[in-house]
């Protein structure tokens, strides 16, 4: 066994898996509170990364300023998208809403290509030090930052849903919209907030990946990776989304390792998560953390 | 009628429903001219059989009708001098009317405390104030304090207590209670009604209580209305209703059987008198 390579893959899996987890959480957030399957989740990463890149290169803003501007932009973007495009779809058949989000996904991809071109664009240098030493290993600063940001976002979500008034209101809306309204919660505002948070946090993930790999179309592909992660975790569980994301991240990397060492099939990196997904769903149809209704005895 | 005596001074009225008609899905006429008055600080009950339109009346007041494609098409709902018919539920809650819906409807995947905190959603008070009020709820419902798990695992009685506790958290001027006795054992029904009356007296919260359990509701109320097929068919003070022969026959059967015996009698010819 090649232990160095294995450790490296473990690290990679954890770091990318945590990011999948973050994006999966954003997907679940929208699904839980508005019952919409958002096929344009990956495009949120793409748009966020491009907008930030644009602030940093064209406007030559310092990173922190450009980053904050991007978050502000994505907040408005999420709210406008929900109010203008998705609010009128309330009450329409689920399949129509799905077609709309698929349409949005295609539209945003094309729009980004049209505005920013088809080439991979590197982010301007964000860190002065390129690598730092952790437990004797040299690790890219961007990777460490990525892991910290993912953790930070997860803790933020936990706090938001456990302790903040708006987080509780969002959970109440997810549980039963009529009850939420009877408590004085504006369901419309909750919907808009869910889309805004989802857009902002996804954009952060997009920027992080953009800093490591450069900004390109392939960012939107993360949106596809999110499906095995959320289905694995149980479509409606935030914790499940994180665990699912990390599992998918690790799986990809180990599948590649195993393939390189023994099978030599090729392309396992992309396909393995879906195989495992099928197997897990056969054993646990609600996913690992999905809820069935509470049965009182 | 006694109504006139009770509602002598409209300044003392908290809520006045005037001849409202409610239509669901733009075609189903459910309320056909319902009027009732609730004086400040009173506990008024609205009785009637299943399907009479009691819940619809409450939803017409709280604005929740809109969430079910219902609409007040005639008449008005005057609360503190303002017409709130077809208002948004958020605004009605902010203005001080809170509806405890039929079937308790607590949020099962949250804890007791989270449910209570959500009751205070519209309030601008500090976290410390809200915490104090949670303790106040525990004072009235001590057994809720011991329950630390998810609300979905509470017993039916505890869920009803939580639903009522949650309504107090909104610091309401008026609570609309929809069948709090539903599905509870006679002992629990007694307990819940006593707490409702205590809350009404001690906290001065005006209450409009919908019930099928006429025995209990009439025992604790100040004034009562009886509703059938979308209309008020009778009203009176507690004593008037308790001594009325028709009420005795149709609603106040022996013990816990009154609901069953009423159903049997429902198609009985004497019912015509109320229509
Ligand atoms: N959302 C709704 N849409 C259509 N009809 C309804 C709706 N809710 C209640 N109804 C009808 O209105 C009538 C009164 O219902 P309701 O107010 O729930 O009565 P009660 O609370 O007295 O049992 C019933 O005939 C019921 O079928
Ligand atoms: Mg009812």
Coordinates of C-alpha atoms and ligand atoms in Angstrom, one line a residue:
Chain A
X1 CA 0.0 0.0 0.0
X2 CA 1.1 3.5 -0.7
X3 CA 0.4 5.2 2.6
X4 CA 1.5 8.7 1.6
X5 CA -0.9 8.7 -1.3
X6 CA -3.7 7.2 0.8
X7 CA -3.3 10.0 3.4
X8 CA -3.3 12.6 0.7
X9 CA -6.5 11.1 -0.8
X10 CA -8.1 11.1 2.6
X11 CA -7.3 14.8 3.1
X12 CA -8.6 15.6 -0.4
X13 CA -11.7 13.5 0.2
X14 CA -12.4 15.3 3.4
X15 CA -11.8 18.8 2.1
X16 CA -13.9 18.4 -1.1
X17 CA -16.5 16.2 0.8
X18 CA -17.0 19.0 3.3
X19 CA -17.7 21.4 0.4
X20 CA -20.1 18.9 -1.1
X21 CA -21.7 18.8 2.3
X22 CA -22.1 22.6 2.4
X23 CA -23.7 22.7 -1.0
X24 CA -25.9 19.7 -0.2
X25 CA -27.1 21.6 2.9
X26 CA -28.0 24.5 0.7
X27 CA -29.9 22.2 -1.5
X28 CA -31.7 20.6 1.4
X29 CA -32.5 24.0 2.8
X30 CA -34.5 24.9 -0.3
X31 CA -36.1 21.5 -0.6
X32 CA -37.2 21.4 3.0
X33 CA -38.6 24.9 3.3
X34 CA -40.1 25.3 -0.2
X35 CA -40.4 21.7 -1.5
X36 CA -38.5 22.7 -4.6
X37 CA -35.9 20.4 -6.1
X38 CA -33.3 23.0 -7.2
X39 CA -31.5 21.7 -10.3
X40 CA -29.7 25.1 -10.5
X41 CA -27.8 24.7 -7.2
X42 CA -24.5 24.1 -9.1
X43 CA -25.0 27.3 -11.0
X44 CA -25.1 29.3 -7.8
X45 CA -21.5 28.2 -7.2
X46 CA -20.7 29.2 -10.8
X47 CA -22.3 32.6 -10.6
X48 CA -20.8 33.4 -7.2
X49 CA -17.3 32.5 -8.3
X50 CA -17.6 34.5 -11.5
X51 CA -19.0 37.5 -9.8
X52 CA -16.3 37.5 -7.2
X53 CA -13.6 36.9 -9.8
X54 CA -15.0 39.9 -11.7
X55 CA -14.9 42.1 -8.7
X56 CA -11.3 41.1 -8.0
X57 CA -9.9 41.3 -11.6
X58 CA -11.9 44.0 -13.4
X59 CA -12.5 46.2 -10.4
X60 CA -9.3 45.2 -8.7
X61 CA -10.9 45.3 -5.3
X62 CA -9.1 43.7 -2.3
X63 CA -10.2 40.2 -1.7
X64 CA -12.2 40.8 1.4
X65 CA -14.2 43.7 -0.2
X66 CA -14.8 41.8 -3.4
X67 CA -15.9 38.8 -1.3
X68 CA -18.4 40.8 0.7
X69 CA -19.8 42.5 -2.4
X70 CA -20.3 39.1 -3.9
X71 CA -22.3 38.0 -0.8
X72 CA -24.4 41.1 -1.0
X73 CA -25.0 40.4 -4.7
X74 CA -26.0 36.8 -4.1
X75 CA -28.4 37.8 -1.4
X76 CA -30.2 40.0 -3.8
X77 CA -30.0 37.4 -6.5
X78 CA -31.5 34.7 -4.3
X79 CA -34.4 37.0 -3.2
X80 CA -35.1 38.2 -6.7
X81 CA -35.0 34.7 -8.2
X82 CA -37.5 33.4 -5.6
X83 CA -39.9 36.4 -5.8
X84 CA -39.9 36.8 -9.6
X85 CA -39.4 33.3 -10.9
X86 CA -40.5 30.8 -8.2
X87 CA -43.2 32.5 -6.2
X88 CA -45.6 32.5 -9.2
X89 CA -45.0 28.8 -9.4
X90 CA -46.5 28.1 -6.0
X91 CA -49.3 25.7 -6.4
X92 CA -48.2 24.5 -9.8
X93 CA -47.5 20.8 -10.3
X94 CA -44.1 19.6 -9.0
X95 CA -43.0 18.6 -12.5
X96 CA -43.5 22.1 -13.8
X97 CA -41.4 23.6 -11.0
X98 CA -38.7 21.1 -11.7
X99 CA -38.7 22.0 -15.4
X100 CA -38.3 25.6 -14.3
X101 CA -35.2 24.9 -12.2
X102 CA -33.7 22.8 -15.0
X103 CA -34.4 25.7 -17.3
X104 CA -32.7 28.1 -14.9
X105 CA -29.7 25.9 -14.7
X106 CA -29.3 25.8 -18.5
X107 CA -29.9 29.6 -18.7
X108 CA -27.4 30.5 -16.1
X109 CA -24.7 28.3 -17.6
X110 CA -25.2 29.8 -21.0
X111 CA -25.3 33.3 -19.6
X112 CA -22.0 32.8 -17.7
X113 CA -20.3 31.5 -20.8
X114 CA -21.6 34.4 -22.7
X115 CA -20.4 37.0 -20.2
X116 CA -17.2 35.5 -18.9
X117 CA -16.1 33.2 -21.8
X118 CA -15.3 29.5 -21.9
X119 CA -11.8 29.5 -20.5
X120 CA -10.6 28.5 -17.0
X121 CA -9.7 31.8 -15.2
X122 CA -7.4 31.7 -12.2
X123 CA -8.3 33.7 -9.2
X124 CA -5.8 36.5 -8.3
X125 CA -3.5 35.4 -5.6
X126 CA -5.4 35.4 -2.3
X127 CA -2.7 34.1 0.1
X128 CA 0.8 35.2 0.5
X129 CA 1.9 31.8 1.8
X130 CA 1.1 29.0 -0.6
X131 CA 1.5 26.1 1.7
X132 CA 1.5 25.6 5.5
X133 CA 2.6 22.7 7.6
X134 CA 0.0 20.6 9.4
X135 CA 1.1 17.5 11.4
X136 CA 4.3 17.4 9.4
X137 CA 2.4 17.5 6.0
X138 CA 2.7 20.4 3.6
X139 CA -0.8 21.4 2.7
X140 CA -2.0 24.2 0.4
X141 CA -3.2 27.2 2.4
X142 CA -6.3 27.3 0.2
X143 CA -7.2 23.7 1.3
X144 CA -6.9 24.5 5.0
X145 CA -9.0 27.7 4.4
X146 CA -11.6 25.6 2.6
X147 CA -11.9 23.1 5.5
X148 CA -12.2 25.9 8.0
X149 CA -14.8 27.7 5.9
X150 CA -16.8 24.6 5.5
X151 CA -16.7 23.9 9.3
X152 CA -17.6 27.5 10.0
X153 CA -20.6 27.4 7.7
X154 CA -21.8 24.1 9.2
X155 CA -21.6 25.5 12.7
X156 CA -23.4 28.6 11.5
X157 CA -26.2 26.5 10.1
X158 CA -26.4 24.6 13.4
X159 CA -26.7 27.8 15.3
X160 CA -29.2 29.3 12.9
X161 CA -31.6 26.4 13.0
X162 CA -31.2 25.7 16.7
X163 CA -31.1 29.1 18.2
X164 CA -32.2 31.9 15.9
X165 CA -35.7 33.0 15.6
X166 CA -35.6 33.0 11.8
X167 CA -34.1 29.5 11.8
X168 CA -36.9 28.2 14.0
X169 CA -39.4 30.0 11.7
X170 CA -37.9 28.2 8.7
X171 CA -38.2 24.9 10.4
X172 CA -41.8 25.6 11.4
X173 CA -42.6 26.5 7.8
X174 CA -40.9 23.3 6.6
X175 CA -43.0 21.3 9.1
X176 CA -46.4 22.8 8.3
X177 CA -47.0 26.1 6.4
X178 CA -50.4 26.7 7.9
X179 CA -49.1 26.3 11.4
X180 CA -46.3 28.7 10.6
X181 CA -48.8 31.3 9.4
X182 CA -50.9 30.8 12.6
X183 CA -47.8 31.7 14.6
X184 CA -47.5 35.0 12.6
X185 CA -44.7 33.8 10.3
X186 CA -44.7 35.2 6.8
X187 CA -44.2 32.1 4.6
X188 CA -43.3 34.3 1.7
X189 CA -40.4 35.9 3.6
X190 CA -39.2 32.5 4.8
X191 CA -39.1 31.3 1.2
X192 CA -37.1 34.3 0.0
X193 CA -34.8 33.9 2.9
X194 CA -34.2 30.2 2.2
X195 CA -33.2 31.0 -1.4
X196 CA -31.0 33.9 -0.4
X197 CA -29.1 31.9 2.2
X198 CA -28.8 29.0 -0.2
X199 CA -27.4 31.3 -2.9
X200 CA -25.0 33.1 -0.6
X201 CA -23.5 29.9 1.0
X202 CA -23.3 28.1 -2.4
X203 CA -21.4 31.1 -3.7
X204 CA -18.9 30.9 -0.9
X205 CA -18.3 27.2 -1.8
X206 CA -17.9 28.3 -5.5
X207 CA -15.3 30.9 -4.5
X208 CA -13.4 28.5 -2.4
X209 CA -13.2 26.0 -5.2
X210 CA -12.4 28.8 -7.7
X211 CA -9.4 29.8 -5.6
X212 CA -8.1 26.3 -5.7
X213 CA -8.9 25.2 -9.2
X214 CA -9.7 28.4 -11.1
X215 CA -13.1 29.5 -12.2
X216 CA -14.8 27.5 -15.0
X217 CA -17.9 25.8 -16.1
X218 CA -17.0 22.7 -14.2
X219 CA -18.1 24.4 -11.0
X220 CA -21.7 23.8 -12.0
X221 CA -20.9 20.1 -12.0
X222 CA -20.8 20.2 -8.2
X223 CA -24.5 20.6 -8.4
X224 CA -24.7 17.1 -9.9
X225 CA -22.5 15.7 -7.1
X226 CA -24.9 17.0 -4.6
X227 CA -27.6 14.6 -5.6
X228 CA -25.9 11.4 -4.4
X229 CA -24.9 13.3 -1.3
X230 CA -28.4 14.5 -0.4
X231 CA -30.1 11.3 -1.4
X232 CA -27.6 9.3 0.6
X233 CA -28.2 11.6 3.7
X234 CA -32.0 11.5 3.3
X235 CA -33.4 14.3 1.2
X236 CA -34.7 16.3 4.1
X237 CA -31.9 16.1 6.7
X238 CA -29.3 18.9 7.0
X239 CA -27.0 16.7 9.1
X240 CA -27.5 13.9 6.5
X241 CA -26.5 16.3 3.8
X242 CA -23.1 17.0 5.5
X243 CA -22.5 13.3 6.2
X244 CA -23.6 12.4 2.7
X245 CA -21.3 15.1 1.2
X246 CA -18.2 13.9 3.2
X247 CA -18.9 10.3 2.3
X248 CA -19.2 11.1 -1.4
X249 CA -15.9 13.1 -1.2
X250 CA -14.1 10.3 0.5
X251 CA -15.6 7.7 -1.8
X252 CA -14.5 9.5 -5.0
X253 CA -10.9 9.7 -3.8
X254 CA -10.8 6.1 -2.6
X255 CA -12.5 4.8 -5.7
X256 CA -9.8 6.5 -7.7
X257 CA -7.1 5.0 -5.5
X258 CA -8.5 1.5 -5.7
X259 CA -9.0 1.8 -9.4
X260 CA -5.4 3.0 -9.9
X261 CA -4.0 0.2 -7.7
X262 CA -6.1 -2.7 -8.7
X263 CA -9.0 -2.4 -11.1
X264 CA -7.8 0.0 -13.8
X265 CA -11.4 0.6 -15.1
X266 CA -10.9 4.3 -15.3
X267 CA -13.2 7.2 -14.4
X268 CA -14.1 5.6 -11.1
X269 CA -13.8 9.0 -9.5
X270 CA -17.0 10.2 -11.0
X271 CA -19.0 7.0 -11.1
X272 CA -18.3 5.3 -7.8
X273 CA -20.5 7.6 -5.7
X274 CA -23.5 6.7 -7.8
X275 CA -22.9 2.9 -7.4
X276 CA -22.7 3.2 -3.7
X277 CA -25.8 5.4 -3.7
X278 CA -27.8 2.7 -5.4
X279 CA -26.6 0.1 -2.9
X280 CA -27.4 2.2 0.2
X281 CA -30.9 3.1 -1.1
X282 CA -31.6 -0.6 -1.5
X283 CA -30.9 -1.1 2.2
X284 CA -32.2 2.2 3.5
X285 CA -34.8 3.8 1.2
X286 CA -35.1 6.9 3.3
X287 CA -31.4 7.5 3.1
X288 CA -29.2 7.4 6.2
X289 CA -30.9 10.3 8.1
X290 CA -34.2 10.8 6.3
X291 CA -37.2 11.1 8.5
X292 CA -40.3 9.1 8.6
X293 CA -43.1 10.7 10.6
X294 CA -43.0 10.5 14.4
X295 CA -45.3 7.7 15.6
X296 CA -46.6 8.3 19.1
X297 CA -47.3 5.2 21.2
Chain B
X1 CA -82.5 39.0 24.0
X2 CA -79.7 38.8 26.5
X3 CA -77.3 39.7 23.7
X4 CA -78.4 43.2 23.9
X5 CA -77.9 43.4 27.6
X6 CA -74.4 42.0 27.2
X7 CA -73.3 44.2 24.4
X8 CA -74.7 47.4 25.7
X9 CA -71.5 49.3 25.3
X10 CA -69.6 48.6 22.1
X11 CA -66.5 50.1 23.7
X12 CA -66.4 47.0 25.9
X13 CA -66.4 44.7 22.9
X14 CA -63.1 43.2 21.9
X15 CA -64.5 41.4 18.8
X16 CA -67.7 41.8 16.9
X17 CA -68.4 39.5 14.0
X18 CA -71.2 41.0 11.9
X19 CA -73.3 38.9 9.6
X20 CA -70.4 37.2 7.8
X21 CA -70.6 34.9 4.8
X22 CA -67.7 32.6 4.0
X23 CA -67.1 30.9 0.7
X24 CA -64.4 28.2 0.1
X25 CA -62.9 27.7 -3.4
X26 CA -65.1 30.5 -4.6
X27 CA -68.2 28.3 -4.7
X28 CA -68.8 26.5 -1.4
X29 CA -70.9 28.7 0.9
X30 CA -70.2 27.6 4.4
X31 CA -71.1 30.5 6.7
X32 CA -74.5 32.1 5.9
X33 CA -74.6 35.2 8.0
X34 CA -72.9 34.6 11.3
X35 CA -72.8 37.3 14.0
X36 CA -71.3 37.1 17.4
X37 CA -69.8 39.4 20.0
X38 CA -67.0 38.9 22.4
X39 CA -66.7 41.4 25.3
X40 CA -63.2 42.3 26.6
X41 CA -62.0 39.8 29.2
X42 CA -64.9 37.3 28.6
X43 CA -64.8 33.6 27.9
X44 CA -67.3 33.1 25.1
X45 CA -68.1 29.6 23.7
X46 CA -69.3 28.6 20.3
X47 CA -71.0 25.2 20.3
X48 CA -72.3 23.1 17.5
X49 CA -72.1 19.7 15.8
X50 CA -69.4 18.6 13.4
X51 CA -69.4 20.5 10.1
X52 CA -71.5 23.4 11.5
X53 CA -68.8 25.9 10.6
X54 CA -67.2 26.6 13.9
X55 CA -63.6 26.2 12.7
X56 CA -64.5 28.3 9.7
X57 CA -65.7 31.1 11.9
X58 CA -62.5 31.1 13.9
X59 CA -60.4 31.1 10.7
X60 CA -62.5 34.0 9.3
X61 CA -61.3 35.9 12.4
X62 CA -57.7 34.9 12.4
X63 CA -57.2 35.3 8.7
X64 CA -56.2 31.6 8.2
X65 CA -59.1 31.2 5.9
X66 CA -56.8 32.5 3.1
X67 CA -54.5 29.5 3.6
X68 CA -57.4 27.3 2.6
X69 CA -58.8 29.2 -0.3
X70 CA -61.6 30.6 1.8
X71 CA -62.9 34.2 1.8
X72 CA -65.2 36.4 3.8
X73 CA -67.6 37.5 1.0
X74 CA -70.0 39.6 3.2
X75 CA -70.1 41.2 6.6
X76 CA -67.2 42.3 8.7
X77 CA -65.0 41.3 11.6
X78 CA -64.5 44.3 13.9
X79 CA -61.6 44.0 16.3
X80 CA -60.9 47.0 18.5
X81 CA -62.9 49.1 16.1
X82 CA -61.1 48.0 12.9
X83 CA -62.4 45.6 10.2
X84 CA -59.9 42.7 10.0
X85 CA -61.9 40.5 7.6
X86 CA -59.6 38.9 5.0
X87 CA -56.6 40.3 6.8
X88 CA -53.3 38.5 6.7
X89 CA -52.7 36.0 9.6
X90 CA -49.3 37.6 10.4
X91 CA -50.9 40.9 11.0
X92 CA -53.7 39.5 13.0
X93 CA -51.2 37.7 15.3
X94 CA -49.3 41.0 15.6
X95 CA -52.5 42.8 16.5
X96 CA -53.0 40.3 19.4
X97 CA -55.4 37.5 18.2
X98 CA -53.9 34.0 18.3
X99 CA -55.7 30.9 17.0
X100 CA -55.0 27.5 18.6
X101 CA -56.0 25.3 15.7
X102 CA -58.0 22.2 15.9
X103 CA -55.9 19.1 16.5
X104 CA -53.3 21.0 18.5
X105 CA -50.9 21.3 15.6
X106 CA -47.7 21.6 17.6
X107 CA -44.4 21.3 15.7
X108 CA -43.6 17.7 16.3
X109 CA -40.0 17.7 15.3
X110 CA -39.1 20.5 17.7
X111 CA -38.7 20.5 21.5
X112 CA -41.2 22.0 23.9
X113 CA -39.0 25.1 24.4
X114 CA -38.6 25.6 20.6
X115 CA -42.3 25.4 20.2
X116 CA -42.8 28.0 22.9
X117 CA -40.2 30.3 21.5
X118 CA -41.9 30.2 18.1
X119 CA -45.1 31.3 19.9
X120 CA -43.3 34.5 20.6
X121 CA -42.2 34.9 17.0
X122 CA -43.9 38.2 16.4
X123 CA -42.8 39.8 19.6
X124 CA -40.0 42.3 19.7
X125 CA -39.1 41.7 23.3
X126 CA -35.6 40.7 24.6
X127 CA -34.6 37.1 24.9
X128 CA -34.7 37.5 28.7
X129 CA -38.3 38.6 28.6
X130 CA -39.2 35.7 26.4
X131 CA -37.4 33.4 28.8
X132 CA -39.4 34.8 31.7
X133 CA -42.6 34.1 29.8
X134 CA -41.6 30.5 29.1
X135 CA -41.2 30.1 32.9
X136 CA -44.7 31.5 33.2
X137 CA -46.0 28.9 30.8
X138 CA -44.3 26.2 32.9
X139 CA -45.9 27.7 36.0
X140 CA -49.4 27.0 34.5
X141 CA -48.3 23.7 32.9
X142 CA -45.7 22.2 35.2
X143 CA -45.6 18.9 33.5
X144 CA -44.3 20.4 30.3
X145 CA -41.2 21.5 32.0
X146 CA -40.1 17.9 32.6
X147 CA -40.5 17.0 28.9
X148 CA -37.2 17.6 27.2
X149 CA -37.6 15.5 24.1
X150 CA -39.4 16.2 20.8
X151 CA -42.9 17.5 21.1
X152 CA -44.1 14.7 18.8
X153 CA -43.6 12.3 21.6
X154 CA -45.8 14.2 24.1
X155 CA -49.1 12.7 25.1
X156 CA -52.3 14.2 23.6
X157 CA -53.0 16.1 26.8
X158 CA -49.5 17.5 27.0
X159 CA -49.6 18.5 23.3
X160 CA -52.8 20.4 24.0
X161 CA -51.1 22.1 26.9
X162 CA -48.2 23.0 24.7
X163 CA -50.5 24.4 22.0
X164 CA -52.2 26.6 24.6
X165 CA -48.9 27.5 26.2
X166 CA -47.5 28.5 22.8
X167 CA -50.5 30.8 22.3
X168 CA -49.8 32.6 25.5
X169 CA -46.2 33.2 24.4
X170 CA -47.5 35.6 21.7
X171 CA -48.7 37.9 24.5
X172 CA -52.2 37.8 23.0
X173 CA -55.2 40.0 23.9
X174 CA -57.5 37.3 22.6
X175 CA -57.1 33.5 22.0
X176 CA -59.3 31.5 19.6
X177 CA -59.4 27.9 20.9
X178 CA -60.6 25.2 18.5
X179 CA -61.8 22.1 20.3
X180 CA -59.2 21.8 23.0
X181 CA -61.0 18.7 24.5
X182 CA -60.7 16.7 21.2
X183 CA -59.3 13.2 21.9
X184 CA -58.6 13.8 25.5
X185 CA -59.7 11.6 28.5
X186 CA -62.4 13.1 30.7
X187 CA -60.0 13.7 33.5
X188 CA -57.6 15.7 31.2
X189 CA -60.5 17.6 29.6
X190 CA -61.4 18.8 33.1
X191 CA -57.8 19.8 33.8
X192 CA -57.4 21.6 30.5
X193 CA -60.7 23.5 30.9
X194 CA -59.7 24.6 34.4
X195 CA -56.4 26.0 33.1
X196 CA -58.2 27.8 30.3
X197 CA -60.5 29.5 32.8
X198 CA -57.5 30.4 35.0
X199 CA -55.6 31.9 32.1
X200 CA -58.7 33.9 31.2
X201 CA -59.1 35.2 34.7
X202 CA -55.5 35.7 35.8
X203 CA -53.9 36.9 32.6
X204 CA -57.1 38.7 31.5
X205 CA -56.9 37.1 28.0
X206 CA -60.2 37.2 26.2
X207 CA -61.2 33.8 24.8
X208 CA -63.5 32.5 22.1
X209 CA -63.7 28.8 22.7
X210 CA -65.1 26.4 20.1
X211 CA -66.3 23.1 21.5
X212 CA -68.4 20.0 20.8
X213 CA -68.1 19.1 24.5
X214 CA -71.0 21.4 25.6
X215 CA -71.0 20.2 29.2
X216 CA -67.5 21.4 29.9
X217 CA -67.7 24.5 27.7
X218 CA -70.9 25.8 29.3
X219 CA -69.6 25.1 32.8
X220 CA -66.8 27.5 32.3
X221 CA -68.0 30.1 29.9
X222 CA -69.6 33.5 30.4
X223 CA -71.7 33.5 27.3
X224 CA -72.5 31.0 24.6
X225 CA -73.5 30.7 21.0
X226 CA -74.9 27.6 19.3
X227 CA -74.3 27.1 15.6
X228 CA -75.8 24.8 13.0
X229 CA -75.2 24.5 9.3
X230 CA -73.4 27.8 9.0
X231 CA -75.8 29.9 11.2
X232 CA -76.1 30.9 14.8
X233 CA -79.3 29.2 16.0
X234 CA -79.3 30.3 19.7
X235 CA -77.3 32.3 22.1
X236 CA -77.4 33.3 25.8
X237 CA -75.6 33.6 29.1
X238 CA -74.3 30.5 30.8
X239 CA -77.4 30.1 33.0
X240 CA -79.8 30.7 30.1
X241 CA -78.2 28.0 28.0
X242 CA -77.8 25.6 30.9
X243 CA -81.5 25.9 31.7
X244 CA -82.8 25.8 28.1
X245 CA -84.8 22.6 27.3
X246 CA -83.5 22.2 23.8
X247 CA -79.9 22.7 24.9
X248 CA -80.5 20.2 27.6
X249 CA -81.9 17.7 25.2
X250 CA -79.5 18.0 22.3
X251 CA -76.2 19.0 23.9
X252 CA -76.2 18.1 27.6
X253 CA -76.8 14.4 27.6
X254 CA -75.5 12.3 30.4
X255 CA -71.8 12.2 31.2
X256 CA -69.4 11.8 28.2
X257 CA -72.1 10.5 26.0
X258 CA -73.6 13.7 24.9
X259 CA -71.8 13.7 21.6
X260 CA -73.0 10.3 20.6
X261 CA -76.6 11.0 21.7
X262 CA -76.6 14.2 19.8
X263 CA -75.5 12.5 16.6
X264 CA -78.4 10.2 17.0
X265 CA -80.8 13.0 17.5
X266 CA -79.3 15.2 14.8
X267 CA -81.8 14.3 12.1
X268 CA -84.7 14.3 14.6
X269 CA -87.6 16.5 13.7
X270 CA -87.3 18.8 16.6
X271 CA -84.1 20.1 15.2
X272 CA -86.3 22.1 12.7
X273 CA -87.1 24.5 15.5
X274 CA -83.6 25.9 15.3
X275 CA -83.4 26.3 11.6
Ligands
LIG1 N1 -60.9 24.2 3.3 C1 -62.2 23.9 3.0 N2 -62.6 23.8 1.7 C2 -63.8 23.5 1.5 N3 -64.8 23.2 2.4 C3 -64.4 23.3 3.7 C4 -63.1 23.6 4.1 N4 -63.0 23.6 5.4 C5 -64.3 23.3 5.8 N5 -65.1 23.1 4.8 C6 -66.5 22.7 4.9 O1 -67.2 23.7 5.7 C7 -68.1 23.1 6.6 C8 -67.8 23.6 8.0 O2 -66.6 23.1 8.4 P1 -65.9 23.5 9.7 O3 -65.8 25.0 9.8 O4 -64.6 22.8 9.8 O5 -66.9 22.9 10.8 P2 -66.8 22.6 12.3 O6 -65.5 23.2 12.8 O7 -68.0 23.2 13.0 O8 -66.8 21.1 12.4 C9 -68.0 21.6 6.4 O9 -69.1 21.2 5.6 C10 -66.7 21.4 5.7 O10 -66.8 20.4 4.8
LIG2 MG1 -63.9 22.2 13.5

